[in-house]
Amino acid sequence: MISEVRETKQKEIQILLKQLDGLVQIKGLPIFPEPKTGNPLWADVRELDLRYQIPVKKVTRFFDELGKGKIMATKCVKCNTIYFPPQDDCPKCRVSGLEWVELPVEGELITYTIISVKPPSFSHYPDYVVGIADLGEVNVTAWVQGPKEKLKVGAKVRLEVVKREPEGYLTYSLRLL
Amino acid sequence: MTNVAVVGTGHSKFGSRTDVTLQELAWEAVKQALEEANVEQKNVKYFSVGNVGTWSAEPLPAIVVGEYCNLNPSGTMRVEAACASGSAALRDAYLAVKSGEVDIAMAVGVEQMHQSPNLTVVEMIGRAGNYFWEFENFGLTFPGYYALYATAYMSKYGMKEEDLGKVAIKAHHYGALNPYAHFQKEITMEEYLKSRPVAWPLKLLDSSPITDGAAAVVLASEEMARKLTDSPVWIEAQGVASGTANLSRRTDFTSIEAARIAAEQVYRRAGINMDSPWKQIDVADVHDCFTIAEIVAYEDLRFAKRGEGMLLAREEQTYVGGRIPVNVDGGLKAKGHPIGATGVSMAVSLTRQLLYRAPHKSMQADIKNGRALAHNVGGTGHYAYVTLFSTRRPGT
Ligand SMILES: [Zn+2]
């Protein structure tokens, strides 16, 4: 669950904040020496929480279909361009209201990497593989799952809907065949 | 439109600069540049500030820097082009002078990344690209993006880990000589090969560090440059291009298309031979945020054919004395990569190279053509800026 992921992080932050409170009580100021250099640093007393609310109205269909096990792209009927990530506007033809089409599910891995130094918001996952697969008309970036010995450029992969744990939300990934 | 020359350069020490604030750091470079150019702040009629920020507290860096450096009330703006923000700031000031609107302008690049913990910085840089479709679900990181290029390049051309190691070793070799560099020590192949992976196949020693630093250049119109200096370094040409936000919208992961386009623009504008541009250029600074990026840059700039960039590294052709000296100031890899300062830092290094003012004689390239090239890429080929500097007045 998203709230559980956050609680774990908050516990770590709590320890740091307690130390900072102690510091302010002793010195009357939130100033501490940087461990390596001893340079005095002011610990910000103001906090900013960032969690964006991103509009998805024009591509709602993508998320509806994920729930039915399908991964969709959009297609401009005028110029036949397929858009993935899906978008409802074709800037080439300047038309909107594109057609929804199902992506081919089989493809080939073009490239990949294994992320070991992770962003803090991904630190609760084990090391993950991010790859880009060629599905014919479009490429898809996603996590690559399956046995490591099969992981190579040119490997066959299948695009599938998965539930991302521990958050428990629907997304898609590439499974090594 | 007038020709535009660099008439003063300034550069702070790069590194973990927690001894100063963002504006104090900028002042170190601005002060040096003003003194070199011998101009007063009141004569600098426009200044641009390259800064990406978010890891540092000030949301209006151009204003904070302007006040601290006594550059008010001249006009300014903060310029963002990710890791190419410095070159974008240079472009903004360059165009202000070139258009004839002002006769003296300044480009400042400054970044203070150590105001946030390293992992917060990893998160913020990783978010740069297409946040919603490529970061939100898949947690790509900056080394991760370039690792996608390294994997594809290795697979297509049979590049070895050691080829990337050669690039890192060269960067540290020159960084060790550069008093402004973040890392001032040599590394061995053994140390390189043993360094821990950050985003396979890239290791810690493939990566530029998280750095604080500032650089500044004073630019002047031809008429003003003649009054200020006997040794102007002209901005002969500049090329700019962009790439898709989503990496999945690209098909080739062995080359940065935006950089190729920007380089072609520059070569065409300056009348440089596209088949062997290195013969007309004496030294280059390229965007080696990761070792793979330098190898790809050799090819995108046509210093080597496609697939042969790794050979330049393997044969050590980019040291001083080779086919073309590249990143002989230590590059982003060893000099450091304070995101918004990097492009201006390149302009400073190259101007000094052209004037035989490299900080150490072993870093000085032989200047035969009077030309130096800067290649500054933002994100993973999201932005590209290529700038040609010359001791010869453009159009002669
Ligand atoms: Zn269309």
XYZ file of N, CA, C and O in Angstrom, chain A residues 11-169:
636
model
N 9.457 7.051 9.261
C 10.169 6.605 10.477
C 11.633 7.029 10.417
O 12.195 7.480 11.412
N 12.248 6.889 9.240
C 13.658 7.297 9.077
C 13.794 8.811 9.288
O 14.715 9.273 9.951
N 12.843 9.540 8.719
C 12.889 10.996 8.823
C 12.716 11.428 10.278
O 13.381 12.340 10.755
N 11.825 10.735 11.005
C 11.576 11.042 12.421
C 12.861 11.037 13.242
O 13.088 11.924 14.069
N 13.714 10.032 12.996
C 14.979 9.927 13.747
C 15.823 11.175 13.501
O 16.347 11.777 14.447
N 15.912 11.583 12.234
C 16.702 12.774 11.885
C 16.134 14.039 12.534
O 16.873 14.869 13.052
N 14.807 14.144 12.511
C 14.172 15.336 13.080
C 14.385 15.417 14.591
O 14.582 16.486 15.145
N 14.364 14.266 15.262
C 14.613 14.221 16.724
C 16.008 14.767 17.019
O 16.201 15.538 17.948
N 16.986 14.353 16.181
C 18.368 14.824 16.359
C 18.429 16.337 16.178
O 19.102 17.038 16.922
N 17.676 16.816 15.203
C 17.666 18.245 14.905
C 17.041 19.026 16.071
O 17.544 20.069 16.481
N 15.950 18.472 16.635
C 15.314 19.102 17.807
C 16.305 19.206 18.959
O 16.391 20.244 19.616
N 17.053 18.133 19.178
C 18.063 18.113 20.241
C 19.080 19.225 20.040
O 19.445 19.936 20.977
N 19.489 19.382 18.775
C 20.485 20.386 18.410
C 19.984 21.803 18.702
O 20.683 22.627 19.288
N 18.733 22.041 18.304
C 18.156 23.369 18.518
C 18.060 23.652 20.020
O 18.324 24.764 20.477
N 17.698 22.615 20.815
C 17.583 22.797 22.275
C 18.924 23.185 22.888
O 18.996 24.067 23.731
N 19.988 22.536 22.413
C 21.320 22.822 22.975
C 21.849 24.179 22.508
O 22.276 25.006 23.302
N 21.805 24.411 21.191
C 22.485 25.581 20.623
C 21.580 26.780 20.361
O 22.071 27.874 20.084
N 20.288 26.530 20.366
C 19.362 27.613 20.058
C 19.291 27.930 18.575
O 18.634 28.880 18.166
N 19.989 27.119 17.776
C 19.998 27.335 16.319
C 20.093 25.980 15.605
O 20.767 25.076 16.094
N 19.439 25.857 14.417
C 19.520 24.580 13.679
C 20.785 24.493 12.827
O 20.716 24.205 11.645
N 21.927 24.794 13.424
C 23.184 24.770 12.665
C 24.024 23.584 13.140
O 24.185 23.373 14.349
N 24.503 22.798 12.164
C 25.322 21.621 12.515
C 26.541 21.558 11.601
O 26.505 22.064 10.485
N 27.638 20.942 12.068
C 28.826 20.839 11.208
C 28.672 19.685 10.215
O 28.243 18.602 10.594
N 29.006 19.937 8.947
C 28.990 18.857 7.956
C 30.047 17.836 8.371
O 31.182 18.222 8.665
N 29.679 16.536 8.422
C 30.619 15.538 8.957
C 32.008 15.567 8.288
O 33.011 15.519 8.982
N 32.069 15.666 6.943
C 33.362 15.566 6.262
C 34.245 16.792 6.475
O 35.435 16.668 6.708
N 33.644 17.991 6.368
C 34.460 19.209 6.319
C 34.341 20.062 7.572
O 35.166 20.939 7.798
N 33.309 19.817 8.348
C 33.065 20.684 9.498
C 32.406 22.009 9.120
O 32.147 22.846 9.988
N 32.126 22.208 7.831
C 31.464 23.448 7.410
C 30.105 23.578 8.094
O 29.318 22.639 8.082
N 29.819 24.747 8.696
C 28.514 24.895 9.354
C 27.377 24.972 8.334
O 27.452 25.740 7.378
N 26.364 24.133 8.540
C 25.196 24.128 7.644
C 23.936 24.405 8.449
O 23.775 23.900 9.556
N 23.058 25.196 7.908
C 21.750 25.488 8.510
C 20.769 24.421 8.019
O 20.554 24.308 6.811
N 20.185 23.665 8.930
C 19.182 22.670 8.544
C 17.841 23.375 8.389
O 17.316 23.944 9.354
N 17.326 23.348 7.175
C 16.055 24.005 6.843
C 14.971 23.609 7.861
O 14.764 22.429 8.119
N 14.283 24.597 8.434
C 13.198 24.270 9.366
C 11.848 24.184 8.634
O 10.848 23.775 9.207
N 11.814 24.571 7.381
C 10.572 24.507 6.579
C 10.618 23.264 5.702
O 11.644 22.982 5.081
N 9.511 22.575 5.623
C 9.467 21.356 4.836
C 8.456 21.493 3.709
O 7.423 22.128 3.873
N 8.788 20.889 2.581
C 7.885 20.921 1.426
C 7.628 19.483 0.997
O 8.559 18.748 0.713
N 6.388 19.085 0.990
C 6.022 17.746 0.548
C 5.561 17.826 -0.891
O 4.694 18.634 -1.193
N 6.135 17.044 -1.766
C 5.746 17.113 -3.174
C 5.074 15.811 -3.591
O 5.690 14.750 -3.564
N 3.811 15.892 -3.916
C 3.119 14.742 -4.492
C 2.150 15.340 -5.504
O 1.148 15.930 -5.142
N 2.504 15.242 -6.768
C 1.735 15.935 -7.816
C 0.403 15.255 -8.085
O 0.222 14.067 -7.827
N -0.517 16.020 -8.652
C -1.804 15.477 -9.106
C -1.851 15.698 -10.607
O -2.041 16.814 -11.075
N -1.608 14.632 -11.362
C -1.366 14.751 -12.797
C -2.640 14.414 -13.591
O -3.194 13.330 -13.434
N -3.113 15.339 -14.417
C -4.350 15.091 -15.176
C -4.203 13.920 -16.164
O -3.211 13.848 -16.896
N -5.175 12.994 -16.154
C -5.127 11.854 -17.076
C -6.438 11.724 -17.869
O -6.683 10.697 -18.507
N -7.263 12.780 -17.835
C -8.591 12.688 -18.455
C -8.524 12.256 -19.922
O -9.287 11.405 -20.361
N -7.586 12.843 -20.694
C -7.566 12.556 -22.130
C -7.056 11.151 -22.454
O -7.194 10.689 -23.587
N -6.448 10.482 -21.475
C -5.988 9.108 -21.717
C -6.590 8.122 -20.708
O -6.026 7.066 -20.438
N -7.763 8.470 -20.171
C -8.428 7.607 -19.177
C -8.615 6.186 -19.695
O -8.476 5.224 -18.960
N -8.915 6.080 -20.991
C -9.172 4.775 -21.596
C -7.993 3.812 -21.366
O -8.196 2.617 -21.132
N -6.768 4.364 -21.400
C -5.584 3.532 -21.182
C -5.683 2.827 -19.830
O -5.448 1.620 -19.720
N -6.063 3.589 -18.798
C -6.107 3.037 -17.444
C -7.315 2.116 -17.267
O -7.235 1.105 -16.574
N -8.420 2.442 -17.943
C -9.599 1.560 -17.899
C -9.251 0.197 -18.482
O -9.606 -0.847 -17.938
N -8.541 0.209 -19.616
C -8.214 -1.048 -20.296
C -7.170 -1.866 -19.521
O -7.176 -3.088 -19.594
N -6.278 -1.166 -18.803
C -5.302 -1.898 -17.964
C -6.056 -2.837 -17.020
O -5.647 -3.980 -16.806
N -7.158 -2.342 -16.469
C -7.988 -3.127 -15.567
C -8.557 -4.368 -16.241
O -8.914 -5.343 -15.574
N -8.661 -4.330 -17.584
C -9.181 -5.484 -18.321
C -8.040 -6.315 -18.911
O -8.246 -7.169 -19.773
N -6.798 -5.984 -18.499
C -5.654 -6.774 -18.962
C -5.101 -6.351 -20.311
O -4.298 -7.071 -20.910
N -5.542 -5.194 -20.809
C -5.070 -4.755 -22.133
C -4.181 -3.519 -22.038
O -4.438 -2.637 -21.221
N -3.169 -3.461 -22.914
C -2.287 -2.289 -22.952
C -2.505 -1.588 -24.284
O -2.273 -2.154 -25.354
N -3.001 -0.370 -24.197
C -3.475 0.343 -25.379
C -2.550 1.493 -25.797
O -1.878 2.100 -24.976
N -2.593 1.754 -27.101
C -1.933 2.939 -27.655
C -3.015 3.708 -28.399
O -4.149 3.235 -28.526
N -2.674 4.897 -28.889
C -3.635 5.608 -29.736
C -3.106 5.633 -31.160
O -1.904 5.498 -31.388
N -4.043 5.798 -32.103
C -3.659 5.805 -33.508
C -4.390 6.930 -34.229
O -5.601 7.113 -34.054
N -3.633 7.680 -35.016
C -4.242 8.740 -35.815
C -4.724 8.105 -37.120
O -3.922 7.542 -37.863
N -6.021 8.188 -37.392
C -6.557 7.543 -38.595
C -6.132 8.294 -39.862
O -6.154 7.751 -40.955
N -5.729 9.539 -39.697
C -5.341 10.335 -40.854
C -3.932 9.976 -41.347
O -3.723 9.759 -42.538
N -2.971 9.899 -40.413
C -1.584 9.632 -40.834
C -1.070 8.268 -40.373
O 0.085 7.921 -40.634
N -1.929 7.513 -39.669
C -1.592 6.172 -39.188
C -0.489 6.112 -38.129
O 0.019 5.026 -37.833
N -0.102 7.254 -37.578
C 0.906 7.219 -36.509
C 0.307 6.563 -35.271
O -0.826 6.857 -34.891
N 1.101 5.655 -34.666
C 0.676 5.057 -33.395
C 1.441 5.745 -32.284
O 2.655 5.918 -32.385
N 0.726 6.168 -31.257
C 1.358 6.880 -30.150
C 1.411 6.023 -28.895
O 0.394 5.576 -28.380
N 2.619 5.784 -28.422
C 2.809 5.218 -27.102
C 3.993 5.897 -26.473
O 5.055 5.901 -27.077
N 3.910 6.467 -25.299
C 2.721 6.610 -24.464
C 1.537 7.205 -25.241
O 1.747 8.030 -26.138
N 0.311 6.770 -24.890
C -0.855 7.232 -25.637
C -1.095 8.724 -25.459
O -0.833 9.268 -24.397
N -1.570 9.365 -26.528
C -1.972 10.773 -26.445
C -3.146 10.967 -27.374
O -3.284 10.240 -28.363
N -4.002 11.906 -27.016
C -5.256 12.066 -27.746
C -5.155 13.065 -28.889
O -6.101 13.241 -29.647
N -4.006 13.725 -29.012
C -3.816 14.712 -30.074
C -2.736 14.243 -31.033
O -1.678 13.794 -30.597
N -2.975 14.372 -32.341
C -1.919 14.144 -33.321
C -1.438 15.525 -33.772
O -2.131 16.209 -34.516
N -0.240 15.918 -33.302
C 0.249 17.263 -33.636
C 0.633 17.394 -35.104
O 0.682 18.503 -35.627
N 0.903 16.254 -35.771
C 1.263 16.304 -37.194
C 0.041 16.710 -38.021
O 0.136 17.517 -38.927
N -1.107 16.091 -37.715
C -2.321 16.365 -38.495
C -3.203 17.409 -37.817
O -4.209 17.834 -38.381
N -2.829 17.751 -36.583
C -3.613 18.706 -35.788
C -5.055 18.237 -35.620
O -5.997 19.024 -35.744
N -5.191 16.929 -35.358
C -6.526 16.401 -35.052
C -6.501 15.779 -33.656
O -5.439 15.391 -33.168
N -7.679 15.701 -33.039
C -7.803 15.110 -31.706
C -8.814 13.980 -31.747
O -9.442 13.747 -32.779
N -8.985 13.301 -30.623
C -9.929 12.197 -30.556
C -9.416 10.997 -31.337
O -10.101 10.438 -32.193
N -8.163 10.601 -31.073
C -7.561 9.501 -31.835
C -8.227 8.167 -31.482
O -8.890 8.033 -30.455
N -7.977 7.189 -32.340
C -8.538 5.845 -32.158
C -7.675 5.082 -31.139
O -6.467 5.280 -31.092
N -8.317 4.204 -30.346
C -7.548 3.387 -29.406
C -7.277 2.022 -30.021
O -8.193 1.402 -30.564
N -6.037 1.591 -29.964
C -5.685 0.265 -30.501
C -4.864 -0.501 -29.469
O -4.136 0.099 -28.678
N -4.997 -1.819 -29.496
C -4.232 -2.626 -28.552
C -2.802 -2.768 -29.069
O -2.592 -2.962 -30.269
N -1.819 -2.669 -28.173
C -0.430 -2.832 -28.598
C -0.145 -4.298 -28.883
O -0.698 -5.170 -28.220
N 0.741 -4.580 -29.847
C 1.192 -5.962 -29.984
C 1.873 -6.363 -28.679
O 2.493 -5.512 -28.026
N 1.756 -7.614 -28.268
C 2.300 -7.973 -26.958
C 3.704 -8.567 -27.039
O 4.401 -8.646 -26.036
N 4.126 -8.996 -28.238
C 5.446 -9.614 -28.312
C 6.445 -8.686 -28.991
O 6.107 -7.989 -29.952
N 7.643 -8.691 -28.454
C 8.669 -7.840 -29.039
C 10.064 -8.286 -28.639
O 10.253 -9.367 -28.077
N 11.023 -7.417 -28.944
C 12.431 -7.711 -28.703
C 13.053 -6.602 -27.863
O 12.795 -5.426 -28.116
N 13.898 -6.997 -26.941
C 14.581 -6.017 -26.101
C 15.666 -5.309 -26.920
O 16.517 -5.961 -27.527
N 15.603 -3.964 -26.971
C 16.622 -3.208 -27.706
C 17.786 -2.871 -26.790
O 18.939 -2.846 -27.184
N 17.463 -2.542 -25.534
C 18.513 -2.200 -24.575
C 17.944 -2.282 -23.170
O 16.719 -2.360 -22.989
N 18.834 -2.308 -22.177
C 18.373 -2.403 -20.789
C 19.480 -1.976 -19.843
O 20.638 -1.844 -20.239
N 19.105 -1.772 -18.580
C 20.074 -1.469 -17.526
C 19.549 -2.050 -16.219
O 18.353 -2.341 -16.107
N 20.450 -2.250 -15.267
C 20.039 -2.732 -13.946
C 20.319 -1.610 -12.953
O 21.467 -1.207 -12.779
N 19.274 -1.091 -12.344
C 19.439 0.064 -11.455
C 19.808 -0.418 -10.049
O 19.007 -1.073 -9.375
N 21.030 -0.089 -9.624
C 21.448 -0.444 -8.257
C 21.414 0.749 -7.323
O 21.058 0.607 -6.164
N 21.831 1.927 -7.827
C 21.693 3.124 -6.985
C 20.341 3.730 -7.327
O 20.140 4.260 -8.417
N 19.395 3.579 -6.383
C 18.002 3.909 -6.669
C 17.576 5.247 -6.093
O 18.067 5.661 -5.048
N 16.619 5.890 -6.762
C 16.043 7.110 -6.177
C 15.347 6.726 -4.857
O 14.822 5.612 -4.754
N 15.329 7.624 -3.869
C 14.686 7.297 -2.591
C 13.255 6.777 -2.747
O 12.844 5.865 -2.024
N 12.504 7.291 -3.723
C 11.113 6.834 -3.869
C 11.039 5.434 -4.481
O 9.952 4.874 -4.612
N 12.178 4.860 -4.856
C 12.228 3.490 -5.367
C 13.094 2.588 -4.479
O 13.366 1.450 -4.827
N 13.528 3.133 -3.321
C 14.511 2.411 -2.505
C 13.937 1.162 -1.849
O 14.684 0.306 -1.397
N 12.614 1.048 -1.813
C 12.016 -0.129 -1.169
C 11.924 -1.327 -2.105
O 11.504 -2.397 -1.685
N 12.317 -1.171 -3.369
C 12.314 -2.312 -4.295
C 13.705 -2.931 -4.354
O 14.705 -2.223 -4.212
N 13.783 -4.254 -4.628
C 15.112 -4.807 -4.932
C 15.606 -4.193 -6.250
O 14.819 -3.584 -6.980
N 16.924 -4.357 -6.567
C 17.450 -3.821 -7.830
C 16.530 -4.242 -8.976
O 16.102 -5.386 -9.029
N 16.235 -3.302 -9.867
C 15.297 -3.613 -10.947
C 15.937 -3.380 -12.308
O 16.867 -2.595 -12.450
N 15.399 -4.090 -13.314
C 15.900 -3.967 -14.682
C 14.917 -3.094 -15.453
O 13.717 -3.370 -15.460
N 15.429 -2.037 -16.070
C 14.589 -1.217 -16.947
C 15.046 -1.468 -18.375
O 16.249 -1.423 -18.658
N 14.102 -1.753 -19.252
C 14.468 -2.015 -20.634
C 13.572 -1.266 -21.600
O 12.529 -0.722 -21.213
N 14.010 -1.222 -22.845
C 13.169 -0.680 -23.913
C 12.998 -1.790 -24.930
O 13.982 -2.398 -25.381
N 11.738 -2.089 -25.246
C 11.455 -3.162 -26.205
C 10.842 -2.600 -27.473
O 10.084 -1.631 -27.428
N 11.196 -3.214 -28.575
C 10.635 -2.863 -29.880
C 9.451 -3.792 -30.113
O 9.605 -5.011 -30.184
N 8.249 -3.212 -30.187
C 7.049 -4.028 -30.391
C 6.561 -3.924 -31.836
O 5.391 -4.130 -32.124
N 7.446 -3.563 -32.723
C 7.041 -3.413 -34.118
C 6.841 -1.959 -34.451
O 7.762 -1.296 -34.894
N 5.640 -1.442 -34.189
C 5.390 -0.040 -34.572
C 5.816 0.964 -33.522
O 6.026 2.120 -33.831
N 5.904 0.511 -32.284
C 6.342 1.421 -31.217
C 7.308 0.709 -30.280
O 7.394 -0.515 -30.266
N 8.020 1.512 -29.498
C 8.868 0.987 -28.431
C 8.182 1.257 -27.105
O 7.444 2.235 -26.973
N 8.485 0.405 -26.125
C 7.920 0.588 -24.791
C 9.043 0.498 -23.762
O 9.866 -0.411 -23.821
N 9.082 1.447 -22.854
C 10.005 1.415 -21.707
C 9.257 0.795 -20.534
O 8.130 1.198 -20.255
N 9.872 -0.177 -19.860
C 9.235 -0.783 -18.685
C 10.255 -1.624 -17.929
O 11.363 -1.842 -18.416
N 9.852 -2.096 -16.735
C 10.688 -3.045 -16.016
C 10.695 -4.350 -16.802
O 9.674 -4.734 -17.397
N 11.846 -5.034 -16.771
C 11.973 -6.330 -17.443
C 12.009 -7.388 -16.359
O 12.818 -7.303 -15.428
N 11.118 -8.377 -16.471
C 11.062 -9.415 -15.447
C 11.302 -10.778 -16.048
O 11.042 -10.995 -17.227
N 11.851 -11.679 -15.210
C 12.137 -13.026 -15.694
C 13.573 -13.398 -15.405
O 14.308 -12.603 -14.815
N 13.971 -14.629 -15.797
C 15.308 -15.124 -15.435
C 16.437 -14.284 -16.026
O 16.444 -13.996 -17.222
N 17.393 -13.925 -15.155
C 18.530 -13.073 -15.535
C 19.341 -13.646 -16.695
O 19.878 -12.903 -17.520
N 19.430 -14.999 -16.773
C 20.266 -15.600 -17.831
C 19.678 -15.342 -19.222
O 20.370 -15.443 -20.222
N 18.420 -14.971 -19.272
C 17.804 -14.676 -20.573
C 17.930 -13.205 -20.965
O 17.549 -12.797 -22.060
N 18.464 -12.422 -20.012
C 18.533 -10.975 -20.224
C 19.660 -10.623 -21.195
O 20.831 -10.761 -20.867
N 19.302 -10.222 -22.411
C 20.307 -9.747 -23.365
C 19.620 -8.931 -24.455
O 18.396 -9.038 -24.634
N 20.407 -8.104 -25.137
C 19.844 -7.344 -26.254
C 19.361 -8.342 -27.301
O 20.068 -9.297 -27.633
N 18.151 -8.157 -27.784
C 17.583 -9.081 -28.765
C 16.687 -10.140 -28.136
O 16.016 -10.889 -28.850
N 16.661 -10.200 -26.791
C 15.823 -11.201 -26.105
C 14.352 -10.955 -26.431
O 13.905 -9.819 -26.564
N 13.593 -12.054 -26.569
C 12.150 -11.945 -26.813
C 11.441 -11.631 -25.491
O 11.752 -12.222 -24.465
N 10.507 -10.688 -25.577
C 9.766 -10.300 -24.369
C 8.274 -10.211 -24.672
O 7.871 -10.020 -25.823
N 7.469 -10.381 -23.618
C 6.029 -10.186 -23.760
C 5.579 -9.057 -22.832
O 5.919 -9.025 -21.648
N 4.824 -8.128 -23.415
C 4.290 -7.008 -22.646
C 3.050 -7.486 -21.909
O 2.151 -8.082 -22.519
N 3.017 -7.262 -20.587
C 1.858 -7.717 -19.838
C 1.470 -6.751 -18.729
O 2.292 -5.977 -18.256
N 0.190 -6.820 -18.366
C -0.300 -5.994 -17.258
C 0.110 -6.669 -15.956
O -0.022 -7.881 -15.820
N 0.643 -5.894 -15.037
C 1.022 -6.453 -13.735
C 0.548 -5.523 -12.626
O 0.247 -4.348 -12.866
N 0.488 -6.085 -11.428
C 0.175 -5.251 -10.269
C 1.502 -4.906 -9.612
O 2.308 -5.797 -9.343
N 1.769 -3.611 -9.407
C 3.006 -3.213 -8.764
C 2.829 -3.276 -7.251
O 1.982 -2.569 -6.694
N 3.600 -4.161 -6.635
C 3.572 -4.293 -5.180
C 4.798 -3.617 -4.583
O 5.813 -3.548 -5.264
N 4.793 -3.109 -3.391
C 3.701 -3.229 -2.417
C 2.597 -2.181 -2.579
O 1.609 -2.237 -1.869
N 2.745 -1.245 -3.556
C 1.723 -0.197 -3.687
C 0.379 -0.762 -4.123
O -0.671 -0.235 -3.762
N 0.421 -1.834 -4.932
C -0.813 -2.508 -5.323
C -1.561 -1.849 -6.463
O -2.776 -2.006 -6.592
N -0.872 -1.106 -7.338
C -1.566 -0.469 -8.475
C -1.196 -1.157 -9.790
O -0.181 -1.855 -9.880
